[in-house]
Every structure is written in C-alpha cells, then in structure tokens.
Tab-separated table of C-alpha atoms in Angstrom:
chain	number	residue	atom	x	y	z
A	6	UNK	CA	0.000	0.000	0.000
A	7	UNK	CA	0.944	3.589	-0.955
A	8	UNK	CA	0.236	6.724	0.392
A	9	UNK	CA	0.103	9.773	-1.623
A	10	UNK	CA	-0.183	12.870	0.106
A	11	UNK	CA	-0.848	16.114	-1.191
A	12	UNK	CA	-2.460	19.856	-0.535
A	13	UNK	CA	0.333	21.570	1.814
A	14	UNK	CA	2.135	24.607	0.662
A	15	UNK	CA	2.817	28.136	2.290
A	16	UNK	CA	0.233	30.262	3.921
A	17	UNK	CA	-0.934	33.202	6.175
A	18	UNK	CA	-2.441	32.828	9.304
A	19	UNK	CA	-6.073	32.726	9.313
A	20	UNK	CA	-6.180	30.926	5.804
A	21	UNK	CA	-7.653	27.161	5.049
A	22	UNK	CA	-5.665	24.216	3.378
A	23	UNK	CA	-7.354	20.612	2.287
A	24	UNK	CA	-4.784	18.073	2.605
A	25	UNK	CA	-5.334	15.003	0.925
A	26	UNK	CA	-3.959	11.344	1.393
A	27	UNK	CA	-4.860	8.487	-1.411
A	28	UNK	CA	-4.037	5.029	-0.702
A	29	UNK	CA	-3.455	2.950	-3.996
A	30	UNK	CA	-5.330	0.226	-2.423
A	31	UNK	CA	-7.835	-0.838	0.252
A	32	UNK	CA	-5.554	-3.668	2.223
A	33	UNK	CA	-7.229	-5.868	4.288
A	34	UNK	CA	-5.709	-4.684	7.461
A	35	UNK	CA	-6.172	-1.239	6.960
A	36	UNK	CA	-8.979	0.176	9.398
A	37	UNK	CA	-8.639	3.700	9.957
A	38	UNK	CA	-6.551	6.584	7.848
A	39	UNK	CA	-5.003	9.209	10.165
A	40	UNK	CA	-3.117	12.541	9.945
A	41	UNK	CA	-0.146	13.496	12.169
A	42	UNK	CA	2.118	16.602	12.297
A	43	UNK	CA	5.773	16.960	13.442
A	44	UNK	CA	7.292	20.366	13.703
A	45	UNK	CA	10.449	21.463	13.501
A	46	UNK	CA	12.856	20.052	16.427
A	47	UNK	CA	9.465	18.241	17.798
A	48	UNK	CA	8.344	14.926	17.808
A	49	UNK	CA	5.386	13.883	14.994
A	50	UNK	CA	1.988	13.924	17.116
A	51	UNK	CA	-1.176	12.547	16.354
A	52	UNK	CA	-3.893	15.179	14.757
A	53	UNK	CA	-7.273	12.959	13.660
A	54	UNK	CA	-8.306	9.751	12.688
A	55	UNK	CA	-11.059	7.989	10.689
A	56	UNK	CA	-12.603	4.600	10.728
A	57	UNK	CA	-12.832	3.239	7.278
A	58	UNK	CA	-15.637	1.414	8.303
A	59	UNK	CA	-17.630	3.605	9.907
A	60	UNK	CA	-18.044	7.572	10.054
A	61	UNK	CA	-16.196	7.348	13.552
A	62	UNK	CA	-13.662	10.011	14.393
A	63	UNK	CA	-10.924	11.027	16.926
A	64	UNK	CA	-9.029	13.880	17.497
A	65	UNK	CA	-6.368	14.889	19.472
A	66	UNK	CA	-8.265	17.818	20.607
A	67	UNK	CA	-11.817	17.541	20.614
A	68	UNK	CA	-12.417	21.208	21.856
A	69	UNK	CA	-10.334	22.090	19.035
A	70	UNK	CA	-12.894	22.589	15.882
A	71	UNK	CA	-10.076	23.856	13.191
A	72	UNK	CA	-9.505	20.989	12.027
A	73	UNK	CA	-12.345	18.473	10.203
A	74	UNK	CA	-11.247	14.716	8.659
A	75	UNK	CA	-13.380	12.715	6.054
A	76	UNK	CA	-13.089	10.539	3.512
A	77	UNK	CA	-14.353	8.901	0.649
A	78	UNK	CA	-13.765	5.150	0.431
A	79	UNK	CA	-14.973	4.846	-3.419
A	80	UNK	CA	-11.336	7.158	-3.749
A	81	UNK	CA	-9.533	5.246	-1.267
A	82	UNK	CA	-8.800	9.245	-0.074
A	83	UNK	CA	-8.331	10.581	3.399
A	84	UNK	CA	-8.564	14.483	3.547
A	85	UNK	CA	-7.729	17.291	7.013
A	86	UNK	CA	-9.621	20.516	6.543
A	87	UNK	CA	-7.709	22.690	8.571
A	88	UNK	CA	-9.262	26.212	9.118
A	89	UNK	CA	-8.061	30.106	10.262
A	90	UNK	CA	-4.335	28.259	10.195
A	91	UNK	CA	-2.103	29.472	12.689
A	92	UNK	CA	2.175	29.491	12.287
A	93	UNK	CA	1.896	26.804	15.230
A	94	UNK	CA	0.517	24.612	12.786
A	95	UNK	CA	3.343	25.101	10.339
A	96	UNK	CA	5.026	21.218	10.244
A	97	UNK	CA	5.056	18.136	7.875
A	98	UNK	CA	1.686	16.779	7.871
A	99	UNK	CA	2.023	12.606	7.453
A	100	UNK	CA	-1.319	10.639	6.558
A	101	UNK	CA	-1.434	6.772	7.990
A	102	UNK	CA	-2.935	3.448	6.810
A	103	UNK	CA	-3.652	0.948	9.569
A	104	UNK	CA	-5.632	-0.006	13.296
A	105	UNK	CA	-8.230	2.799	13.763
A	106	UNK	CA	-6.102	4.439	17.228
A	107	UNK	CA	-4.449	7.481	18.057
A	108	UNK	CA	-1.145	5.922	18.330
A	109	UNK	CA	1.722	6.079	15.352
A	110	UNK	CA	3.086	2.913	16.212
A	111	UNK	CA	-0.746	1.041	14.988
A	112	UNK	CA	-0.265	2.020	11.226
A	113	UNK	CA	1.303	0.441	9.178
A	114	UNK	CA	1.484	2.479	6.095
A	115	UNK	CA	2.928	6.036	5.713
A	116	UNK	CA	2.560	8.705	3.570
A	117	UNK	CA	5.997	10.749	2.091
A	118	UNK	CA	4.625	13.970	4.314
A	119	UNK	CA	3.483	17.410	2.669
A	120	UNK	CA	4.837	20.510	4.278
A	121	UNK	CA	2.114	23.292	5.593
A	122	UNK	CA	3.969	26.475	6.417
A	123	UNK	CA	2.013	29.024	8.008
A	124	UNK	CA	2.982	32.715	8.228
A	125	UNK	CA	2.064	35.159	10.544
C-alpha cells in the first residue's frame, strides 16, 4: 500500500488548506486513515483519525474545531480541513494506513509527508 499525500504549501495565518492522502489500495488490514504533524525540532503527534468502516472520528483535541477529517472510500482518499491556520501549525503533515487508534506505532502504512507552512 501507498500513500500519496498532497495539498500543503505556504500560507498566512487565518487561511484554510485541504490536505489530501490516497491510498493505492484498500488492504485488508487497513482500518482507519489518520493525519499526524511533526514540527520542527518536535516529535510527529497525532492530529485525527477515521474509521474506514464507519463515520467514527478522533481527534487529538476535541475542543479544538479547526480541524475536520473525512473521507471517501470509493477514492480510497483521506482528507484534514484545517481552518483560520495558525504558524503553530506550520510542520510536515504525514497521513497513515492501519488499526483505527491514536497511536503512530498502529499504522502500518505512511505517507511521504506534505509541508504546511504558516505565516504570521
């Protein structure tokens, strides 16, 4: 399975991106589809996930309503609407195949990352 993701570039604060992540295959073992960030000099942290299955979805932040994940299986596509961006959101954003779970270490699959860079 390969992840493509796409959608990040360079931004001002306040603006919107759509990332998007396309797997090149439904495998077997592949439950959820999540997005994580890492920052620069900071670990990658978990952002949202979405059961393939199901409309289910967790987020790192449920208070936090900037950010919205869907998908549509018939693409295979994950996507992260991220809203009024802020420079702390600036990082490489990573989409994941695997276990539907807020942990990295559940996926299996990884995207290449696509940088968001958010200017103030």
């Amino acid at each position: 399975v390969q992840l493509q993701a796409s959608g990040g570039g360079a931004v001002q604060a306040g603006d919107s991106l759509r990332l998007s992540c396309t797997a090149s295959t439904r495998a077997s073992n592949m439950y959820g589809m999540a997005w994580f960030r890492q920052a620069p000099g900071k670990e990658r942290v978990f952002l949202a996930t979405i059961n393939l299955n199901t409309r289910h979805t967790t987020y790192r932040n449920p208070a936090e309503d900037r950010f919205t994940i869907s998908k549509d299986n018939a693409k295979n596509t994950v996507y992260l609407q991220k809203n009024n961006l802020k420079p702390d959101d600036t990082g490489v954003y990573y989409c994941a195949a695997g276990d539907y779970s807020a942990y990295a270490d559940d996926y299996e699959y990884w995207g290449q990352g696509t940088q968001v860079t958010v200017s103030s």
